[in-house]
XYZ file of C-alpha atoms in Angstrom:
787
model
C 2.213 48.071 -82.769
C 3.902 48.170 -79.257
C 6.590 45.525 -78.609
C 4.271 44.044 -75.761
C 1.333 43.831 -78.059
C 3.610 41.878 -80.312
C 4.534 39.663 -77.700
C 1.149 39.131 -76.394
C -0.088 37.795 -79.810
C 3.055 35.770 -80.241
C 2.311 34.059 -76.901
C -1.364 33.827 -77.878
C -0.401 31.759 -81.115
C 2.330 29.738 -79.213
C -0.189 28.569 -76.651
C -3.006 28.508 -79.151
C -3.903 24.909 -78.456
C -4.096 25.456 -74.542
C -5.938 28.554 -74.905
C -8.276 26.836 -77.427
C -9.039 24.157 -74.771
C -9.604 27.191 -72.235
C -12.135 28.764 -74.965
C -14.154 25.287 -75.068
C -14.661 25.279 -71.508
C -15.627 29.019 -71.229
C -17.906 28.371 -74.259
C -19.877 25.572 -72.364
C -20.233 27.680 -69.263
C -21.259 30.830 -70.761
C -23.608 28.580 -72.905
C -25.229 27.057 -69.927
C -25.358 30.455 -68.171
C -27.204 31.940 -70.993
C -29.404 29.120 -71.973
C -30.795 28.191 -68.264
C -30.963 31.890 -67.114
C -32.684 32.813 -70.455
C -35.156 29.747 -70.084
C -35.782 30.771 -66.233
C -36.773 34.365 -67.316
C -38.763 33.009 -70.255
C -40.868 30.699 -67.882
C -41.305 33.089 -65.288
C -42.087 35.947 -67.675
C -44.875 33.549 -69.629
C -46.282 32.601 -66.415
C -46.698 36.021 -64.790
C -48.214 37.383 -67.933
C -50.482 34.360 -68.516
C -51.537 34.327 -64.877
C -52.391 38.016 -64.707
C -53.982 38.482 -68.020
C -56.445 35.281 -67.619
C -57.024 35.694 -63.845
C -55.354 32.598 -62.404
C -57.171 32.213 -59.006
C -55.295 32.127 -55.710
C -57.575 29.555 -53.903
C -59.598 26.212 -55.295
C -62.117 24.395 -53.457
C -63.643 21.165 -54.941
C -67.134 20.547 -53.604
C -69.312 17.787 -53.735
C -72.622 19.947 -54.692
C -73.528 23.621 -53.447
C -76.355 25.927 -54.642
C -75.365 28.810 -56.714
C -76.525 31.349 -53.794
C -73.628 30.259 -51.642
C -71.402 32.219 -54.052
C -72.562 35.390 -52.494
C -71.708 34.376 -48.791
C -68.112 33.428 -50.066
C -67.741 37.072 -51.707
C -68.868 38.543 -48.385
C -65.733 36.715 -46.537
C -63.165 39.177 -45.031
C -60.132 39.032 -47.804
C -62.035 37.778 -50.581
C -61.773 40.023 -54.028
C -63.461 37.950 -56.423
C -65.078 34.572 -56.906
C -66.156 32.122 -59.609
C -68.196 28.930 -59.513
C -68.210 26.274 -62.134
C -68.503 22.508 -62.631
C -65.632 20.296 -63.120
C -65.786 16.649 -64.122
C -63.898 13.933 -65.515
C -65.644 11.573 -68.115
C -64.312 8.816 -70.437
C -64.043 9.994 -73.910
C -63.815 8.347 -77.448
C -61.359 9.899 -79.680
C -61.222 9.107 -83.453
C -58.492 6.817 -84.515
C -57.325 6.114 -80.690
C -57.971 2.523 -79.571
C -57.698 2.996 -75.814
C -60.407 5.292 -73.879
C -59.194 8.836 -73.340
C -60.097 10.885 -70.244
C -61.771 14.334 -70.381
C -61.668 16.763 -67.717
C -64.813 19.180 -68.270
C -64.586 22.358 -67.047
C -67.760 24.648 -67.280
C -67.221 28.405 -68.834
C -69.605 31.132 -69.423
C -71.410 31.454 -72.638
C -71.837 33.644 -73.775
C -67.959 34.766 -72.842
C -67.367 37.169 -70.089
C -64.470 37.773 -68.040
C -64.098 35.336 -64.905
C -61.117 33.626 -63.211
C -59.119 30.907 -65.009
C -60.283 32.090 -68.576
C -59.158 29.917 -71.225
C -57.482 31.669 -74.262
C -58.869 30.496 -77.549
C -55.800 29.599 -79.756
C -57.857 28.628 -82.670
C -61.479 28.466 -83.833
C -64.335 30.120 -81.617
C -66.130 30.182 -78.369
C -68.919 27.883 -77.934
C -72.502 29.398 -78.936
C -75.215 29.738 -76.215
C -77.821 27.705 -78.338
C -75.233 24.762 -78.856
C -75.293 22.542 -75.807
C -72.888 19.846 -77.680
C -70.167 22.440 -78.411
C -66.652 22.539 -76.593
C -63.293 24.002 -76.500
C -60.506 21.338 -76.412
C -57.150 21.940 -74.961
C -54.715 22.812 -77.500
C -51.932 20.118 -76.745
C -54.712 17.363 -76.461
C -56.205 18.511 -79.697
C -52.436 18.528 -81.503
C -51.688 15.202 -80.148
C -54.666 13.751 -81.651
C -54.865 15.874 -84.714
C -58.248 17.391 -83.850
C -59.244 20.607 -85.490
C -62.453 22.716 -85.116
C -65.250 21.060 -86.536
C -64.231 17.798 -85.390
C -66.321 15.534 -82.967
C -65.775 13.288 -79.945
C -67.820 10.830 -77.948
C -68.364 11.270 -74.393
C -70.011 9.246 -71.404
C -71.410 12.306 -69.229
C -73.025 10.929 -66.094
C -73.789 7.796 -67.535
C -75.350 9.183 -70.861
C -73.360 8.753 -74.305
C -73.076 12.361 -76.495
C -71.343 13.464 -79.389
C -69.379 16.680 -78.695
C -68.261 19.056 -81.380
C -64.962 21.047 -81.079
C -65.302 24.599 -81.835
C -61.892 25.752 -81.032
C -58.615 24.989 -79.160
C -57.583 26.833 -76.184
C -55.204 27.124 -73.375
C -55.538 27.969 -69.654
C -53.325 29.360 -66.688
C -55.038 26.466 -64.675
C -53.612 23.816 -66.867
C -50.097 25.065 -68.062
C -48.979 21.702 -67.221
C -51.503 19.392 -68.607
C -51.512 15.996 -66.731
C -54.355 13.492 -65.446
C -55.366 12.846 -62.058
C -52.921 10.708 -60.101
C -50.145 11.024 -62.932
C -46.971 13.536 -62.993
C -46.484 12.529 -66.528
C -48.564 14.518 -69.463
C -50.157 12.135 -71.891
C -52.103 14.692 -74.310
C -53.247 12.072 -76.423
C -55.163 10.359 -73.758
C -55.930 13.250 -71.402
C -57.428 16.519 -72.213
C -59.180 19.435 -70.739
C -62.551 20.248 -72.198
C -64.353 23.540 -71.573
C -68.152 23.460 -72.072
C -70.982 25.756 -71.440
C -72.055 26.147 -67.595
C -75.760 25.332 -68.459
C -74.780 22.354 -70.789
C -72.337 20.799 -68.263
C -74.851 21.408 -65.485
C -77.704 19.746 -67.199
C -75.233 16.487 -68.100
C -74.444 16.106 -64.291
C -77.734 17.006 -62.787
C -76.180 20.357 -61.367
C -78.507 22.891 -62.592
C -78.472 25.796 -60.214
C -75.492 24.401 -58.181
C -71.654 23.843 -58.745
C -69.006 21.561 -57.477
C -65.815 23.935 -57.917
C -64.864 27.335 -56.658
C -62.205 29.694 -57.248
C -61.227 32.472 -55.471
C -58.727 35.584 -55.733
C -57.767 37.272 -52.519
C -56.976 40.985 -51.762
C -53.403 42.123 -51.487
C -52.126 41.443 -48.015
C -54.719 38.997 -47.018
C -53.355 35.972 -45.244
C -54.153 32.946 -47.327
C -54.463 30.359 -44.744
C -57.171 32.612 -42.895
C -59.054 32.855 -46.055
C -58.776 29.117 -46.547
C -60.109 28.141 -43.118
C -63.110 30.415 -43.650
C -63.945 28.777 -46.829
C -63.553 25.167 -45.074
C -66.064 26.293 -42.311
C -68.533 27.850 -44.654
C -68.616 24.962 -47.486
C -68.163 22.137 -44.924
C -72.231 21.178 -45.274
C -71.862 21.136 -48.904
C -69.367 18.585 -49.148
C -66.064 20.529 -49.571
C -63.116 18.376 -50.026
C -61.001 20.997 -48.685
C -59.708 24.499 -50.131
C -56.048 24.736 -51.190
C -53.991 27.609 -52.278
C -52.215 28.192 -55.372
C -49.142 26.546 -53.994
C -50.623 23.099 -53.786
C -52.621 23.605 -57.306
C -51.001 20.854 -59.425
C -49.986 22.825 -62.657
C -48.752 25.565 -60.730
C -46.583 23.489 -58.437
C -44.649 21.580 -61.349
C -44.534 24.946 -63.273
C -43.060 26.625 -60.102
C -40.691 23.659 -59.750
C -39.348 23.752 -63.114
C -38.914 27.558 -62.619
C -36.858 26.808 -59.406
C -34.852 24.125 -60.788
C -33.668 26.496 -63.702
C -32.900 29.178 -61.197
C -30.777 26.806 -59.334
C -29.050 25.083 -62.158
C -28.549 28.212 -64.094
C -26.286 29.388 -61.078
C -24.673 26.043 -60.149
C -23.682 24.418 -63.226
C -22.154 27.297 -64.974
C -20.176 28.093 -61.770
C -18.513 24.794 -61.877
C -17.527 25.212 -65.499
C -16.351 28.738 -64.973
C -14.465 27.505 -61.826
C -12.724 25.055 -63.800
C -12.153 27.804 -66.414
C -10.686 29.865 -63.504
C -8.453 26.955 -62.438
C -7.404 26.181 -66.026
C -5.949 29.965 -66.534
C -4.382 29.892 -62.982
C -2.741 26.775 -63.962
C -1.370 27.939 -67.610
C -0.646 31.473 -66.724
C 1.149 30.814 -63.474
C 3.335 28.098 -65.245
C 3.823 30.235 -68.210
C 5.081 33.232 -65.841
C 7.518 30.660 -64.460
C 8.952 29.822 -67.576
C 9.346 33.331 -68.713
C 11.128 34.775 -65.839
C 14.102 36.058 -67.629
C 11.703 37.784 -70.273
C 9.870 39.480 -67.243
C 13.290 40.550 -66.022
C 14.627 41.875 -69.389
C 10.939 43.905 -69.667
C 11.544 45.393 -66.243
C 15.193 46.254 -67.041
C 14.103 48.179 -70.048
C 11.805 50.198 -67.837
C 8.368 48.526 -68.220
C 6.488 49.260 -65.125
C 4.526 46.598 -62.923
C 1.052 47.871 -64.109
C 2.185 47.347 -67.668
C 3.461 43.893 -67.368
C 0.241 43.047 -65.117
C -2.025 44.436 -68.159
C 0.291 42.382 -70.534
C -0.534 39.127 -68.549
C -4.464 39.965 -68.113
C -4.734 40.714 -71.976
C -3.216 37.143 -72.519
C -6.178 35.586 -70.088
C -8.630 38.126 -71.775
C -8.313 36.514 -75.297
C -9.793 33.368 -74.589
C -12.305 34.496 -71.875
C -13.808 37.350 -74.712
C -13.692 34.712 -77.528
C -15.282 31.926 -75.275
C -17.794 34.531 -73.851
C -18.725 35.526 -77.441
C -19.147 31.756 -78.551
C -20.928 30.972 -75.476
C -23.486 33.553 -75.729
C -23.966 32.457 -79.508
C -24.415 28.812 -78.369
C -26.452 29.767 -75.296
C -29.112 31.692 -77.243
C -29.301 28.784 -79.870
C -29.644 26.330 -77.102
C -32.452 28.607 -75.609
C -34.543 28.670 -78.663
C -34.148 24.775 -78.766
C -35.251 24.463 -75.090
C -37.997 26.712 -75.713
C -39.475 24.177 -78.245
C -38.854 21.309 -75.694
C -40.781 23.376 -72.789
C -43.520 24.143 -75.335
C -44.442 20.279 -75.198
C -44.914 20.603 -71.478
C -46.202 23.948 -70.432
C -49.066 25.334 -72.517
C -48.589 29.268 -72.923
C -50.670 31.286 -75.311
C -47.232 32.182 -77.166
C -44.066 29.943 -76.735
C -41.958 32.004 -78.777
C -38.656 32.978 -77.173
C -37.488 36.404 -77.063
C -33.590 36.961 -76.362
C -32.904 39.003 -72.952
C -29.638 40.844 -73.893
C -29.213 41.746 -70.367
C -28.510 38.001 -69.612
C -26.062 37.963 -72.323
C -24.263 40.925 -71.137
C -24.381 39.629 -67.547
C -22.964 36.120 -68.954
C -19.936 37.938 -70.892
C -19.075 40.068 -67.429
C -19.242 36.815 -65.285
C -17.065 34.951 -67.718
C -14.446 37.583 -67.713
C -14.616 38.108 -63.996
C -14.014 34.126 -63.722
C -10.955 34.711 -65.786
C -9.750 37.822 -63.852
C -10.214 35.623 -60.663
C -7.989 32.831 -61.951
C -5.314 34.992 -63.368
C -5.089 37.704 -60.541
C -2.852 35.769 -58.221
C -0.288 34.730 -61.131
C -0.438 38.162 -62.511
C 0.222 39.955 -59.395
C 3.220 37.439 -58.716
C 4.594 38.366 -62.295
C 4.351 42.114 -61.512
C 6.143 42.167 -58.315
C 9.032 39.784 -59.269
C 12.034 42.064 -58.771
C 14.249 42.193 -61.767
C 17.310 40.813 -60.205
C 15.271 37.786 -58.773
C 13.873 37.216 -62.244
C 17.040 37.042 -63.975
C 18.120 33.981 -61.876
C 16.313 30.589 -62.936
C 14.292 28.915 -60.461
C 16.207 26.902 -58.031
C 16.189 23.295 -58.869
C 14.355 20.712 -56.963
C 16.470 19.501 -53.763
C 17.523 15.922 -54.424
C 16.651 13.044 -51.894
C 15.540 9.562 -52.117
C 11.774 9.529 -52.001
C 9.529 7.041 -50.192
C 8.738 5.032 -53.282
C 12.232 4.625 -54.287
C 13.280 3.286 -50.830
C 10.637 0.397 -51.455
C 12.413 -2.860 -52.704
C 9.974 -3.743 -55.497
C 10.288 -0.246 -56.788
C 13.921 -0.320 -57.194
C 13.547 -3.101 -59.904
C 11.711 -0.830 -62.150
C 13.416 1.374 -64.851
C 14.641 4.934 -65.041
C 11.048 6.361 -66.189
C 9.178 4.996 -63.122
C 12.095 6.655 -60.945
C 11.644 9.827 -62.528
C 7.938 9.581 -62.477
C 8.273 9.186 -58.761
C 10.501 11.834 -58.020
C 8.516 14.404 -59.896
C 5.366 13.650 -58.051
C 7.082 13.357 -54.531
C 9.135 16.773 -55.199
C 6.062 18.524 -56.405
C 3.116 17.616 -54.196
C 1.111 20.549 -54.261
C 1.271 20.601 -58.138
C 0.194 17.072 -58.149
C -2.339 17.484 -55.970
C -3.688 20.401 -58.073
C -3.644 18.401 -61.238
C -5.421 15.434 -59.442
C -7.961 17.761 -58.076
C -8.533 19.115 -61.995
C -8.838 15.451 -62.976
C -11.107 14.396 -60.442
C -13.624 17.188 -61.063
C -13.655 16.419 -64.603
C -14.349 12.668 -64.016
C -16.689 13.571 -61.356
C -18.857 15.860 -63.626
C -19.040 13.054 -66.409
C -19.966 10.257 -63.917
C -22.722 12.362 -62.414
C -24.333 13.151 -65.803
C -24.097 9.396 -66.443
C -25.615 8.598 -63.030
C -28.784 10.832 -63.920
C -29.435 8.503 -67.041
C -29.352 5.541 -64.440
C -31.439 7.425 -62.226
C -34.111 8.054 -65.042
C -34.052 4.455 -66.066
C -34.428 3.256 -62.327
C -37.180 5.254 -61.827
C -39.015 3.923 -65.113
C -38.185 0.402 -64.117
C -39.580 0.751 -60.512
C -42.650 2.504 -61.264
C -43.722 0.715 -64.337
C -42.534 -2.798 -63.802
C -42.264 -3.175 -60.231
C -45.052 -1.047 -58.610
C -47.470 -0.996 -61.763
C -47.947 -4.547 -62.481
C -51.424 -4.065 -63.706
C -52.200 -3.784 -67.468
C -55.365 -1.505 -67.085
C -56.247 1.026 -64.025
C -60.078 1.675 -64.249
C -61.677 4.508 -62.091
C -65.348 4.511 -61.427
C -67.537 7.772 -61.370
C -68.294 7.404 -57.860
C -67.715 4.982 -55.196
C -69.194 1.460 -56.226
C -70.191 -1.499 -53.971
C -67.461 -4.547 -54.043
C -69.892 -6.271 -56.104
C -68.805 -4.234 -59.015
C -65.834 -6.010 -59.239
C -67.561 -9.421 -60.413
C -68.867 -7.140 -63.346
C -65.451 -6.008 -64.124
C -64.280 -9.587 -64.050
C -66.510 -10.824 -66.655
C -65.627 -8.250 -69.200
C -63.681 -9.639 -72.403
C -59.905 -10.332 -71.662
C -60.027 -9.713 -68.150
C -57.666 -12.256 -66.199
C -57.433 -10.775 -62.693
C -59.281 -7.856 -60.723
C -57.986 -6.166 -57.691
C -59.925 -3.115 -56.245
C -58.567 0.172 -54.698
C -59.989 2.941 -52.740
C -59.136 6.543 -52.927
C -60.188 8.973 -50.200
C -59.286 12.514 -50.007
C -57.707 13.583 -46.684
C -56.105 16.308 -44.971
C -53.269 15.564 -42.503
C -51.982 17.933 -39.928
C -48.780 17.668 -37.777
C -48.284 20.569 -35.493
C -48.227 23.664 -37.638
C -47.961 21.754 -40.833
C -50.540 20.117 -42.925
C -51.057 18.652 -46.216
C -53.898 17.724 -48.709
C -53.571 14.060 -50.382
C -55.478 11.005 -50.862
C -54.979 7.754 -48.873
C -55.021 5.006 -51.284
C -56.288 1.616 -49.904
C -54.818 -1.571 -51.172
C -55.563 -5.027 -50.760
C -53.244 -6.897 -48.394
C -51.098 -9.377 -50.465
C -52.001 -7.672 -53.643
C -50.204 -8.635 -56.630
C -51.088 -6.095 -59.466
C -50.333 -3.046 -57.869
C -47.437 -2.653 -55.195
C -45.740 -0.305 -52.896
C -42.158 -0.348 -53.705
C -39.211 1.625 -52.234
C -36.106 2.923 -54.063
C -34.121 0.173 -52.352
C -36.439 -2.778 -53.728
C -38.344 -3.348 -50.546
C -42.051 -4.194 -50.778
C -44.281 -2.611 -48.150
C -47.641 -4.055 -47.216
C -50.736 -1.349 -46.523
C -51.005 -1.434 -42.918
C -54.275 -2.563 -41.054
C -53.676 -0.017 -38.184
C -52.298 3.686 -39.289
C -50.658 5.246 -42.247
C -47.825 3.939 -44.282
C -46.617 7.575 -46.126
C -43.907 8.430 -48.689
C -40.733 10.020 -47.568
C -41.708 13.039 -49.501
C -44.893 13.134 -47.582
C -43.066 12.827 -44.215
C -40.777 15.499 -45.042
C -43.530 17.844 -45.865
C -45.205 16.947 -42.524
C -41.733 16.528 -40.648
C -42.977 13.256 -39.132
C -41.322 9.802 -38.790
C -42.508 6.203 -37.985
C -44.157 5.928 -34.609
C -45.351 9.768 -34.727
C -49.260 10.638 -34.944
C -50.954 12.832 -37.093
C -54.514 14.337 -37.276
C -56.385 12.816 -40.271
C -59.496 14.615 -41.542
C -61.697 12.806 -44.041
C -62.812 15.052 -46.578
C -66.071 13.357 -47.861
C -68.993 11.705 -46.421
C -69.347 12.384 -42.777
C -65.683 13.913 -42.680
C -64.863 11.744 -39.663
C -61.430 12.786 -37.954
C -59.260 10.658 -36.049
C -55.420 10.292 -34.431
C -53.618 8.269 -37.132
C -50.219 6.494 -36.186
C -47.363 6.580 -38.859
C -47.017 2.823 -39.071
C -44.003 3.305 -41.601
C -42.258 5.305 -44.210
C -41.525 4.106 -47.798
C -38.925 5.728 -49.912
C -40.983 5.386 -53.012
C -39.792 7.519 -56.015
C -42.928 9.120 -57.418
C -45.780 10.750 -55.668
C -46.739 11.738 -51.798
C -49.496 9.373 -51.128
C -50.350 7.486 -47.996
C -51.484 3.813 -47.559
C -53.732 1.885 -45.916
C -55.231 -1.428 -45.908
C -58.464 -1.183 -47.958
C -60.813 -2.667 -45.449
C -59.389 -0.364 -42.685
C -59.782 2.640 -45.113
C -63.542 1.675 -45.630
C -63.884 1.522 -41.776
C -62.389 4.951 -41.558
C -64.343 6.697 -44.308
C -67.740 5.018 -42.504
C -69.168 4.516 -46.178
C -68.951 0.549 -45.820
C -67.084 -1.441 -48.110
C -66.523 0.114 -51.385
C -64.251 0.711 -54.334
C -63.148 3.917 -56.379
C -61.615 1.701 -58.972
C -59.975 -1.503 -59.823
C -56.806 -2.832 -61.316
C -56.899 -5.514 -64.233
C -54.804 -8.091 -65.595
C -55.621 -8.360 -69.156
C -55.019 -10.840 -72.108
C -53.430 -8.618 -74.842
C -55.268 -10.396 -77.373
C -58.546 -9.064 -76.244
C -57.402 -5.839 -75.156
C -59.148 -3.994 -78.065
C -62.398 -5.363 -77.248
C -61.865 -4.609 -73.918
C -61.357 -0.940 -74.541
C -64.244 -0.870 -76.546
C -66.382 -1.909 -73.802
C -64.700 0.429 -71.483
C -65.446 3.488 -73.658
C -69.420 3.049 -73.269
C -69.404 1.894 -69.521
C -71.310 4.652 -67.828
C -69.953 3.802 -64.461
C -66.342 4.602 -65.636
C -65.105 7.849 -65.408
C -61.316 7.132 -66.582
C -58.978 4.456 -67.992
C -55.362 4.329 -67.715
C -53.234 1.845 -69.682
C -49.671 0.925 -68.115
C -48.015 0.337 -71.339
C -49.551 3.738 -72.648
C -48.128 5.547 -69.763
C -44.694 3.791 -70.251
C -44.462 4.932 -73.803
C -45.740 8.326 -72.916
C -43.073 8.626 -70.357
C -40.397 7.531 -72.699
C -41.700 10.039 -75.366
C -42.047 12.826 -73.271
C -40.123 13.172 -69.810
C -37.002 10.672 -70.379
C -36.707 12.224 -73.871
C -36.404 15.761 -73.183
C -34.686 14.754 -69.846
C -32.038 13.099 -72.147
C -31.542 16.049 -74.243
C -30.524 18.006 -71.425
C -28.020 15.127 -70.130
C -26.826 14.547 -73.674
C -25.926 18.418 -73.503
C -24.405 18.139 -70.041
C -22.637 15.051 -71.094
C -20.911 16.597 -74.253
C -20.005 19.732 -72.027
C -18.575 17.551 -69.105
C -16.219 15.688 -71.700
C -14.926 19.128 -73.153
C -14.058 20.105 -69.370
C -12.283 16.667 -69.047
C -10.295 16.937 -72.155
C -9.669 20.806 -71.473
C -8.102 19.964 -67.952
C -6.189 16.927 -69.149
C -4.700 18.450 -71.972
C -3.914 21.649 -70.270
C -1.965 19.604 -67.328
C -0.126 17.582 -69.850
C 1.045 20.799 -71.838
C 1.833 22.758 -68.822
C 3.743 19.708 -67.732
C 5.875 19.734 -71.004
C 6.460 23.366 -70.840
C 7.891 23.250 -67.328
C 10.090 20.276 -68.015
C 10.935 20.693 -71.981
C 14.329 21.446 -71.103
C 14.990 18.537 -68.695
C 13.222 16.032 -71.316
C 15.355 17.423 -74.190
C 18.437 17.002 -72.091
C 17.506 13.494 -71.664
C 17.371 12.881 -75.469
C 20.621 14.460 -75.735
C 21.795 11.949 -73.361
C 20.583 9.076 -75.558
C 17.157 8.473 -74.374
C 14.592 7.655 -77.044
C 11.589 9.408 -77.536
C 9.467 6.575 -76.364
C 11.270 6.574 -73.246
C 11.209 10.274 -72.708
C 7.365 10.282 -73.866
C 6.695 7.659 -71.247
C 8.158 9.740 -68.478
C 6.004 12.685 -69.119
C 3.004 10.780 -70.243
C 3.441 7.956 -67.717
C 3.152 10.754 -65.070
C -0.056 11.978 -66.302
C -1.536 8.352 -66.516
C -0.474 8.161 -62.729
C -2.172 11.338 -61.772
C -5.465 10.330 -63.849
C -5.451 6.774 -61.820
C -5.082 8.643 -58.567
C -7.941 11.154 -59.490
C -10.479 8.360 -60.173
C -11.546 7.611 -56.532
C -11.943 11.085 -55.833
C -14.003 11.470 -58.888
C -16.177 8.735 -57.783
C -16.511 10.403 -54.194
C -17.225 13.780 -56.209
C -20.029 12.310 -58.354
C -21.501 10.759 -55.133
C -21.487 14.261 -53.357
C -23.009 16.086 -56.678
C -25.783 13.412 -56.924
C -26.569 13.660 -53.579
C -26.902 17.456 -53.676
C -29.052 17.149 -57.095
C -31.323 14.627 -55.197
C -31.948 16.936 -52.062
C -32.210 20.092 -54.310
C -34.830 18.679 -56.665
C -36.739 16.481 -54.457
C -40.498 17.849 -54.689
C -43.822 17.031 -53.644
C -44.217 15.018 -57.039
C -40.954 12.914 -57.120
C -37.698 12.308 -55.666
C -34.303 11.380 -57.760
C -32.470 8.500 -56.616
C -28.918 8.571 -55.501
C -27.786 5.771 -58.056
C -23.939 5.289 -59.548
C -24.100 2.053 -61.579
C -20.703 0.542 -61.932
C -21.160 0.838 -65.826
C -21.474 4.619 -65.288
C -18.465 4.861 -63.380
C -16.409 2.873 -65.986
C -18.041 5.127 -68.949
C -16.813 8.047 -66.928
C -13.292 6.482 -66.499
C -13.513 5.909 -70.087
C -14.438 9.433 -71.055
C -11.614 10.715 -68.984
C -9.029 8.117 -70.478
C -10.111 9.089 -73.944
C -9.423 12.488 -73.161
C -6.207 11.741 -71.511
C -5.357 9.460 -74.703
C -6.084 12.298 -77.260
C -4.004 14.842 -74.967
C -1.168 12.147 -74.922
C -0.990 12.065 -78.713
C -1.085 15.711 -79.240
C 1.532 16.144 -76.481
C 3.664 13.206 -77.793
C 3.668 14.895 -81.020
C 5.398 18.170 -79.354
C 8.087 15.866 -77.774
C 9.097 14.769 -80.661
C 9.829 18.243 -81.815
C 11.803 19.239 -78.716
C 14.839 21.683 -79.834
C 17.708 19.732 -78.611
C 20.436 22.322 -79.908
C 18.707 25.129 -77.878
C 19.228 22.698 -74.656
C 23.007 22.740 -75.122
C 23.443 26.144 -74.791
C 23.797 27.508 -71.153
C 21.552 30.044 -69.380
C 24.424 32.069 -68.275
């Protein structure tokens, strides 16, 4: 073994604890890169294969009623490749073992089966038979959540008539990869499911024989989607079209694509932060290590070792933690990816959720990790190689002594020698102090940012389920009902109060931008369902104009006082110029609001309600649910407490898993930076501290000088850490804002305190480790001269 190789391993062993801290940080960064990039590739490949194999449509058109012959006219439109007509309707269903009413979205399928658009894939069981009109396929997630298997039956109210339906199989569909009910962004597979039924049977149930109410279209390559949508709207308007929309507005696709985009960003941003810290630590350790080995460098060069050989030696020292951390990180990342695939399988329904490792990503991760190490060590290595032997023989010039600013202050003069030494070191080496503060602030900022995400999730839950939704039950009617129906709802058992709402589908246009949504009409002064902004402000539904969410205002690029063209997509389809009366920064959804009376006038259908919010006596809730299951006018029932539990068990739970991993990794970074800063400071000042011990200072006093300096640096980093956390939270809120929700920028005092405690704990652990080394300083070696 060459002499330099022996020196390399001796140095690695001597600095093993510092290199181990670097290995931990590298492992975290590579694990994040591998797991998130793997998930991005897994979701993207699963989506593309599923969409292609089962012919996911490009354009969708919900219609009130159109004759089957219209499909031929659609096929002749320029740019249209294929067309599928079907029937889609929601109905209240009774699931055995479930107290609350569930909602089923019934979708017609060809029986016997033949290739069409948005085909379901049978996971278990079989396709319904032609001569069995009561047979259905159930979505796999819904069946699993309710422990339903082929052969089981459920009850349903189809267009006012009660029927028992038998499940023949479970299936998944490219149209419902993310399976959530209307008006909800949270999946509740127990109480919402997609049910596929023979076209003729569903047509007879909803009086749509020879007709359809939903159209799917694929376009030819190179066709402009907006041109086809405009042609479809023009052709289907006489049949009550609610407006064609592209795949980019299809609910399941929007959520799935958003998740893919998020993993794309986080798989780059978060590992970059960790690997940036790695480069910082390697630069910190190696640059100061080289400074303490000046005499060794001079000796090596005097014996004829070339600059390239010496540079390779120190690059090898940096390569050890990078290689080990990369290998450990790749293994940990692949394991995390398999666990994340299980979590994602709860939200995204693919034919196969099995995760397969992409070894190209692993190789790329190792290459990126080594590149980060090279970037961090390059400047230090170049400086070591270019140092002339004669210059290296001389020790570094001692710092110039002069009384610092702090020492001139009268109160400071009363402090002991330890405080003076700490102040002098900070003032004489401002660059190194700033570097340490930056690293500590980065560690603290990451911890606080992750904790702030917990705050954001909890805040969203509190606002949505306790401030906005104060109703116990939301009932949606099968069609618009007169206001007199509210009196009937009030007479149901356990109902304490009733407030109506009306939902009208609209298309809003502002310049070249447009968005299809629903205007929700609420009662002025209503108490059961309110419009609440993220700041806690309550908004009243305007009698004139629209109140729009901040998400919708951003999509349309409008603000208060602007005007939009509002096109109602039902009834006589009136169009009018609408004033943006206000913008609310609500956290969930992209809705627009009006006073219910004003909305009824706009829709030109008279005073009517789409549903009602109910306050319920919980002692009679089960009786009420049993009544609602059988009411023919009710298409869906939503229970607030059930939605809250669903949120906590799905979104919050999975989100908390990711945050817990991130918090653990952030604490590892904090410890790595604090520990290495303290160890490097000890390496640089070991001779000085040992000299003080020789002069009579106790171990406690010497420890206070070094660790007190680290404590001062840690305290000075806290304001910067808070500022950094706020910037990171702002970036996350901006980057992940979507048409479905926006994340609030929120840093609670408790989160900042926990972040301080985490960094403080890392500092204390580092201090204990470093204090032991201070106790083992070689006092005899200090007495020897360098000459």
